[in-house]
Amino acid sequence: MESMGALKRTHTCNDLGVQDLGKECVLMGWVLRRRDHGGVIFIDLRDRWGITQVVFNPEVNAQVHAKAHQLRSEWVLAVRGHVEKRPADMDNPKLLTGAIEVMADELRILNTSETPPFPLDEDVEVSDTLRLQYRYLDLRRPEIANNLILRHQAMQCVRAYLNSHNFLEIETPMLTKSTPEGARDYLVPSRVNPGKFYALPQSPQLFKQLLMVAGMDRYYQIVKCFRDEDLRADRQPEFTQIDMELSFVDEEDIMGLVEGLIAELFAGIRGQRPKTPFPRMDYAEAMRRFGSDKPDTRFGLELVDLSEALKGCGFKVFQSALEKGGLVKAINAKGCGSFSRKELDDLTAYAARFGARGMAWIKVKENEWQSPITKFFSELEIAAMRDALDAQPGDLILFGADTAKVVHQVLSELRLELGRRLHLLDPKKDNFLWVTDFPLLEYDSEARRYTAVHHPFTAPKEADLPLLETEPGKVRSRAYDLVLNGNEVGGGSIRIHTSAMQQQVFKALAIGEAEARDKFGFLLRALELGAPPHGGIAFGVDRLMMLLTGASSIRDVIAFPKTQKATCPLTDAPSTVSRAQLTELHLRPDWKEEGKA
């Protein structure tokens, strides 16, 4: 291979235009494609910035032209040449450099490449595993590289906005104390403290609260976090947050600041500023209307409660659900009365994935309601459903009857599926929504105790404090989530800032005084030493960037993501380690799962 020698790159592959005609230049990059047109060789030279067409003409330089015959895809080149105008019929308006070409005077081959495992110049289907195994090649593709460029620009915008609002960017520890609450921690064994472990942070939550106690007033950090939990398509074991905390503020202050940040971010990246202030909806209304605490408000198809109207009906499935304290709700799928039996069976199977034991339906016809279940309803009950659902001929009514949790889960997912099938999810709409007043606690029937809906440091609403000991499930929190088109992009709360209140919430969570002091003693002590009122919020950068760029997966906006099984095909992580390493960390090399040989 040749060296660059005295050649120095003068331009990127996106710089040159008609204003540079006749100028000498040196370009460096990769061969995207090579074409031989009757003796004249053309290559598209690509770098991070773009593409420039380079021409090797035997009449200009026969030696360089002969050398160009050996070029192949993904070879690394340095080319010295001069800028010429392309023939008029060969302009490429899709490229910023599409009006010019570089006539090569010198060619240096800096490196060769074997045939790539998948083509980089074609829009072809490539398996995720293969893409991740050769991620450094995948990142050469402009659509993926551009996502990382936009991510960089977005983070610069975030930093500029927060810096201008008097925030300090402060780093918090990566090796910290394990305080399991919800998702599992990633544990790191300590070599110098035998038998003890650090945890990788699921969030900088406690440290950012301590920074408020320290008087830092306004903190932010773009930070890596880790959760060893079962993965889904939009989850990664390591992820990035825009994390912030503020002192002497309430919900209104934080929401207003965040709306300004989001407006700047979307204006900077998308070129369009969303309208502020964003709409708000409390948790109870979101669940009642949409069955979800992160509703997609780009379309209707809202849930309608029919429990009262049908409490005496003859349909046993509905009656049984109501007698057990459940709900009967329905969606009116406008204009879907023409759905075939196969389409209804497909929807039933889809509903079953989310806990439905079946799906009742009614097609609204001009002179009748068509369904196997209509015989169980009186004329008064049919009239009540017609009025509640605004049912018109041609509509399709889909029912859910079970516990409130199951009904909301099933119908909210059916609503989204209908939205997809009916093309109601307008990609040009950015519907932001604040969801507020979440329950502070929820009952875990397996653990037989209450658990925190967000985290145990969220402040309860003052009006609900009397319920904390008597009816903890009814206590609302001072929490708020920012939702975009059905995706939670950020969440936060006003925090508990007194030791007495924190211990009262721990008590409701069945965390005894000794356990609280063991796990959170440093926080309780800090709250006893002049902690100011404070609150904050965190945004999932990966999900936010997926929505900003229109990517189909968060993996497309992360440089080196993991698979859904939390593995890295590129480096083959996680992997086994040597017996010597385990011994040095005071771990038993011969450890086997209990009960297995």
PDB file of C-alpha atoms in Angstrom, residues 405-575:
ATOM      1  CA  LYS A 405     -55.729  -3.375  33.623  1.00  0.00           C
ATOM      2  CA  VAL A 406     -56.465  -5.991  30.944  1.00  0.00           C
ATOM      3  CA  VAL A 407     -59.176  -3.927  29.230  1.00  0.00           C
ATOM      4  CA  HIS A 408     -56.926  -0.876  28.995  1.00  0.00           C
ATOM      5  CA  GLN A 409     -53.938  -2.903  27.805  1.00  0.00           C
ATOM      6  CA  VAL A 410     -55.915  -4.741  25.118  1.00  0.00           C
ATOM      7  CA  LEU A 411     -57.954  -1.816  23.795  1.00  0.00           C
ATOM      8  CA  SER A 412     -55.036   0.616  23.802  1.00  0.00           C
ATOM      9  CA  GLU A 413     -53.024  -1.831  21.682  1.00  0.00           C
ATOM     10  CA  LEU A 414     -56.007  -2.520  19.413  1.00  0.00           C
ATOM     11  CA  ARG A 415     -56.445   1.232  19.000  1.00  0.00           C
ATOM     12  CA  LEU A 416     -52.827   1.597  17.843  1.00  0.00           C
ATOM     13  CA  GLU A 417     -53.146  -1.387  15.491  1.00  0.00           C
ATOM     14  CA  LEU A 418     -56.257   0.132  13.949  1.00  0.00           C
ATOM     15  CA  GLY A 419     -54.392   3.427  13.635  1.00  0.00           C
ATOM     16  CA  ARG A 420     -51.667   1.637  11.657  1.00  0.00           C
ATOM     17  CA  ARG A 421     -54.130  -0.272   9.459  1.00  0.00           C
ATOM     18  CA  LEU A 422     -56.187   2.829   8.722  1.00  0.00           C
ATOM     19  CA  HIS A 423     -53.068   4.992   8.074  1.00  0.00           C
ATOM     20  CA  LEU A 424     -53.950   7.426  10.862  1.00  0.00           C
ATOM     21  CA  LEU A 425     -50.393   7.740  12.242  1.00  0.00           C
ATOM     22  CA  ASP A 426     -49.416  10.872  10.335  1.00  0.00           C
ATOM     23  CA  PRO A 427     -45.570  11.003  10.299  1.00  0.00           C
ATOM     24  CA  LYS A 428     -45.711  14.752   9.654  1.00  0.00           C
ATOM     25  CA  LYS A 429     -47.457  15.406  12.965  1.00  0.00           C
ATOM     26  CA  ASP A 430     -45.549  15.948  16.207  1.00  0.00           C
ATOM     27  CA  ASN A 431     -48.181  15.681  18.930  1.00  0.00           C
ATOM     28  CA  PHE A 432     -46.565  16.440  22.274  1.00  0.00           C
ATOM     29  CA  LEU A 433     -48.450  15.836  25.497  1.00  0.00           C
ATOM     30  CA  TRP A 434     -47.681  16.196  29.191  1.00  0.00           C
ATOM     31  CA  VAL A 435     -49.185  13.377  31.275  1.00  0.00           C
ATOM     32  CA  THR A 436     -49.378  14.377  34.956  1.00  0.00           C
ATOM     33  CA  ASP A 437     -50.620  13.235  38.356  1.00  0.00           C
ATOM     34  CA  PHE A 438     -49.534   9.606  38.111  1.00  0.00           C
ATOM     35  CA  PRO A 439     -50.325   7.288  41.010  1.00  0.00           C
ATOM     36  CA  LEU A 440     -47.499   7.421  43.532  1.00  0.00           C
ATOM     37  CA  LEU A 441     -47.717   3.680  44.293  1.00  0.00           C
ATOM     38  CA  GLU A 442     -49.158   0.531  42.741  1.00  0.00           C
ATOM     39  CA  TYR A 443     -49.885  -2.767  44.421  1.00  0.00           C
ATOM     40  CA  ASP A 444     -47.727  -5.745  43.468  1.00  0.00           C
ATOM     41  CA  SER A 445     -49.867  -8.824  44.094  1.00  0.00           C
ATOM     42  CA  GLU A 446     -46.879 -11.189  43.858  1.00  0.00           C
ATOM     43  CA  ALA A 447     -44.739  -9.242  46.328  1.00  0.00           C
ATOM     44  CA  ARG A 448     -47.857  -8.404  48.384  1.00  0.00           C
ATOM     45  CA  ARG A 449     -46.797  -4.825  48.874  1.00  0.00           C
ATOM     46  CA  TYR A 450     -46.909  -1.448  47.182  1.00  0.00           C
ATOM     47  CA  THR A 451     -44.139  -0.436  44.795  1.00  0.00           C
ATOM     48  CA  ALA A 452     -43.221   2.982  43.408  1.00  0.00           C
ATOM     49  CA  VAL A 453     -44.718   3.781  39.994  1.00  0.00           C
ATOM     50  CA  HIS A 454     -41.746   5.987  39.081  1.00  0.00           C
ATOM     51  CA  HIS A 455     -39.199   5.787  41.914  1.00  0.00           C
ATOM     52  CA  PRO A 456     -39.421   6.059  45.705  1.00  0.00           C
ATOM     53  CA  PHE A 457     -38.066   9.631  45.780  1.00  0.00           C
ATOM     54  CA  THR A 458     -41.088  11.180  44.000  1.00  0.00           C
ATOM     55  CA  ALA A 459     -43.098  13.627  46.089  1.00  0.00           C
ATOM     56  CA  PRO A 460     -46.797  12.919  46.695  1.00  0.00           C
ATOM     57  CA  LYS A 461     -49.355  15.627  45.984  1.00  0.00           C
ATOM     58  CA  GLU A 462     -49.952  17.569  49.153  1.00  0.00           C
ATOM     59  CA  ALA A 463     -53.743  17.170  48.955  1.00  0.00           C
ATOM     60  CA  ASP A 464     -53.354  13.367  49.006  1.00  0.00           C
ATOM     61  CA  LEU A 465     -51.020  13.100  52.003  1.00  0.00           C
ATOM     62  CA  PRO A 466     -53.811  11.976  54.386  1.00  0.00           C
ATOM     63  CA  LEU A 467     -54.315   8.904  52.138  1.00  0.00           C
ATOM     64  CA  LEU A 468     -50.714   7.727  52.378  1.00  0.00           C
ATOM     65  CA  GLU A 469     -51.373   5.547  55.425  1.00  0.00           C
ATOM     66  CA  THR A 470     -55.023   4.641  54.832  1.00  0.00           C
ATOM     67  CA  GLU A 471     -55.361   4.248  51.030  1.00  0.00           C
ATOM     68  CA  PRO A 472     -51.863   4.479  49.529  1.00  0.00           C
ATOM     69  CA  GLY A 473     -53.053   3.301  46.104  1.00  0.00           C
ATOM     70  CA  LYS A 474     -55.089   6.498  45.721  1.00  0.00           C
ATOM     71  CA  VAL A 475     -52.194   8.884  46.372  1.00  0.00           C
ATOM     72  CA  ARG A 476     -51.231  10.904  43.312  1.00  0.00           C
ATOM     73  CA  SER A 477     -47.645  11.965  42.692  1.00  0.00           C
ATOM     74  CA  ARG A 478     -46.043  15.158  41.484  1.00  0.00           C
ATOM     75  CA  ALA A 479     -44.722  13.268  38.461  1.00  0.00           C
ATOM     76  CA  TYR A 480     -44.937  14.222  34.801  1.00  0.00           C
ATOM     77  CA  ASP A 481     -44.046  12.457  31.553  1.00  0.00           C
ATOM     78  CA  LEU A 482     -43.531  14.040  28.158  1.00  0.00           C
ATOM     79  CA  VAL A 483     -45.129  11.969  25.391  1.00  0.00           C
ATOM     80  CA  LEU A 484     -44.587  12.349  21.647  1.00  0.00           C
ATOM     81  CA  ASN A 485     -46.889  10.449  19.265  1.00  0.00           C
ATOM     82  CA  GLY A 486     -47.456   7.659  21.758  1.00  0.00           C
ATOM     83  CA  ASN A 487     -43.831   7.400  22.890  1.00  0.00           C
ATOM     84  CA  GLU A 488     -42.631   8.444  26.331  1.00  0.00           C
ATOM     85  CA  VAL A 489     -39.562  10.566  25.613  1.00  0.00           C
ATOM     86  CA  GLY A 490     -38.985  11.992  29.078  1.00  0.00           C
ATOM     87  CA  GLY A 491     -40.136  11.662  32.643  1.00  0.00           C
ATOM     88  CA  GLY A 492     -39.543  13.398  35.930  1.00  0.00           C
ATOM     89  CA  SER A 493     -41.026  14.661  39.151  1.00  0.00           C
ATOM     90  CA  ILE A 494     -40.750  17.021  42.043  1.00  0.00           C
ATOM     91  CA  ARG A 495     -38.710  15.150  44.658  1.00  0.00           C
ATOM     92  CA  ILE A 496     -39.193  14.539  48.348  1.00  0.00           C
ATOM     93  CA  HIS A 497     -36.877  16.992  50.129  1.00  0.00           C
ATOM     94  CA  THR A 498     -37.444  16.186  53.821  1.00  0.00           C
ATOM     95  CA  SER A 499     -36.230  13.122  55.681  1.00  0.00           C
ATOM     96  CA  ALA A 500     -39.562  12.688  57.482  1.00  0.00           C
ATOM     97  CA  MET A 501     -41.560  12.540  54.236  1.00  0.00           C
ATOM     98  CA  GLN A 502     -39.021  10.205  52.632  1.00  0.00           C
ATOM     99  CA  GLN A 503     -39.273   7.789  55.549  1.00  0.00           C
ATOM    100  CA  GLN A 504     -43.076   7.979  55.396  1.00  0.00           C
ATOM    101  CA  VAL A 505     -42.988   6.908  51.728  1.00  0.00           C
ATOM    102  CA  PHE A 506     -40.469   4.160  52.541  1.00  0.00           C
ATOM    103  CA  LYS A 507     -42.913   2.906  55.169  1.00  0.00           C
ATOM    104  CA  ALA A 508     -45.734   2.777  52.580  1.00  0.00           C
ATOM    105  CA  LEU A 509     -43.372   0.732  50.388  1.00  0.00           C
ATOM    106  CA  ALA A 510     -42.777  -1.716  53.248  1.00  0.00           C
ATOM    107  CA  ILE A 511     -39.144  -0.611  53.500  1.00  0.00           C
ATOM    108  CA  GLY A 512     -38.382  -0.752  57.197  1.00  0.00           C
ATOM    109  CA  GLU A 513     -36.234   1.780  59.030  1.00  0.00           C
ATOM    110  CA  ALA A 514     -33.208  -0.531  59.194  1.00  0.00           C
ATOM    111  CA  GLU A 515     -33.427  -1.384  55.486  1.00  0.00           C
ATOM    112  CA  ALA A 516     -33.918   2.282  54.580  1.00  0.00           C
ATOM    113  CA  ARG A 517     -30.830   3.295  56.569  1.00  0.00           C
ATOM    114  CA  ASP A 518     -28.811   0.483  55.012  1.00  0.00           C
ATOM    115  CA  LYS A 519     -29.772   1.293  51.406  1.00  0.00           C
ATOM    116  CA  PHE A 520     -30.450   5.009  51.538  1.00  0.00           C
ATOM    117  CA  GLY A 521     -28.878   6.239  54.768  1.00  0.00           C
ATOM    118  CA  PHE A 522     -26.654   8.742  52.931  1.00  0.00           C
ATOM    119  CA  LEU A 523     -29.724  10.290  51.260  1.00  0.00           C
ATOM    120  CA  LEU A 524     -31.754  10.474  54.472  1.00  0.00           C
ATOM    121  CA  ARG A 525     -28.817  12.151  56.228  1.00  0.00           C
ATOM    122  CA  ALA A 526     -28.479  14.653  53.377  1.00  0.00           C
ATOM    123  CA  LEU A 527     -32.185  15.496  53.595  1.00  0.00           C
ATOM    124  CA  GLU A 528     -31.648  16.310  57.279  1.00  0.00           C
ATOM    125  CA  LEU A 529     -28.965  18.874  56.415  1.00  0.00           C
ATOM    126  CA  GLY A 530     -30.847  21.592  54.575  1.00  0.00           C
ATOM    127  CA  ALA A 531     -32.101  20.065  51.335  1.00  0.00           C
ATOM    128  CA  PRO A 532     -33.927  22.608  49.129  1.00  0.00           C
ATOM    129  CA  PRO A 533     -37.180  21.861  47.295  1.00  0.00           C
ATOM    130  CA  HIS A 534     -36.097  20.410  43.954  1.00  0.00           C
ATOM    131  CA  GLY A 535     -37.209  18.446  40.927  1.00  0.00           C
ATOM    132  CA  GLY A 536     -35.983  17.240  37.597  1.00  0.00           C
ATOM    133  CA  ILE A 537     -36.518  15.247  34.469  1.00  0.00           C
ATOM    134  CA  ALA A 538     -34.612  12.864  32.196  1.00  0.00           C
ATOM    135  CA  PHE A 539     -34.965  12.221  28.478  1.00  0.00           C
ATOM    136  CA  GLY A 540     -34.095   9.016  26.674  1.00  0.00           C
ATOM    137  CA  VAL A 541     -31.682  10.255  23.993  1.00  0.00           C
ATOM    138  CA  ASP A 542     -31.885   7.082  21.891  1.00  0.00           C
ATOM    139  CA  ARG A 543     -35.675   7.103  21.636  1.00  0.00           C
ATOM    140  CA  LEU A 544     -35.798  10.864  21.118  1.00  0.00           C
ATOM    141  CA  MET A 545     -33.274  10.636  18.278  1.00  0.00           C
ATOM    142  CA  MET A 546     -35.195   7.739  16.719  1.00  0.00           C
ATOM    143  CA  LEU A 547     -38.269   9.965  16.568  1.00  0.00           C
ATOM    144  CA  LEU A 548     -36.318  13.017  15.386  1.00  0.00           C
ATOM    145  CA  THR A 549     -34.665  11.143  12.513  1.00  0.00           C
ATOM    146  CA  GLY A 550     -37.597   8.901  11.587  1.00  0.00           C
ATOM    147  CA  ALA A 551     -35.460   5.790  12.152  1.00  0.00           C
ATOM    148  CA  SER A 552     -37.327   2.506  12.505  1.00  0.00           C
ATOM    149  CA  SER A 553     -35.288   1.340  15.525  1.00  0.00           C
ATOM    150  CA  ILE A 554     -33.191   2.909  18.273  1.00  0.00           C
ATOM    151  CA  ARG A 555     -30.330   0.714  17.053  1.00  0.00           C
ATOM    152  CA  ASP A 556     -30.115   2.960  13.987  1.00  0.00           C
ATOM    153  CA  VAL A 557     -29.234   6.005  16.114  1.00  0.00           C
ATOM    154  CA  ILE A 558     -26.629   4.296  18.357  1.00  0.00           C
ATOM    155  CA  ALA A 559     -23.072   3.840  17.110  1.00  0.00           C
ATOM    156  CA  PHE A 560     -22.543   0.339  18.518  1.00  0.00           C
ATOM    157  CA  PRO A 561     -25.837  -1.083  19.821  1.00  0.00           C
ATOM    158  CA  LYS A 562     -26.568  -4.466  21.351  1.00  0.00           C
ATOM    159  CA  THR A 563     -29.011  -7.057  20.040  1.00  0.00           C
ATOM    160  CA  GLN A 564     -32.335  -7.827  21.705  1.00  0.00           C
ATOM    161  CA  LYS A 565     -30.474 -10.529  23.664  1.00  0.00           C
ATOM    162  CA  ALA A 566     -28.035  -7.881  24.982  1.00  0.00           C
ATOM    163  CA  THR A 567     -25.124  -9.230  22.961  1.00  0.00           C
ATOM    164  CA  CYS A 568     -22.623  -7.466  20.704  1.00  0.00           C
ATOM    165  CA  PRO A 569     -22.012  -9.455  17.485  1.00  0.00           C
ATOM    166  CA  LEU A 570     -19.073  -7.166  16.670  1.00  0.00           C
ATOM    167  CA  THR A 571     -16.968  -7.913  19.775  1.00  0.00           C
ATOM    168  CA  ASP A 572     -18.750 -11.120  20.875  1.00  0.00           C
ATOM    169  CA  ALA A 573     -19.596  -9.599  24.245  1.00  0.00           C
ATOM    170  CA  PRO A 574     -20.501 -10.791  26.804  1.00  0.00           C
ATOM    171  CA  SER A 575     -17.849 -13.500  26.862  1.00  0.00           C
TER     172      SER A 575
END
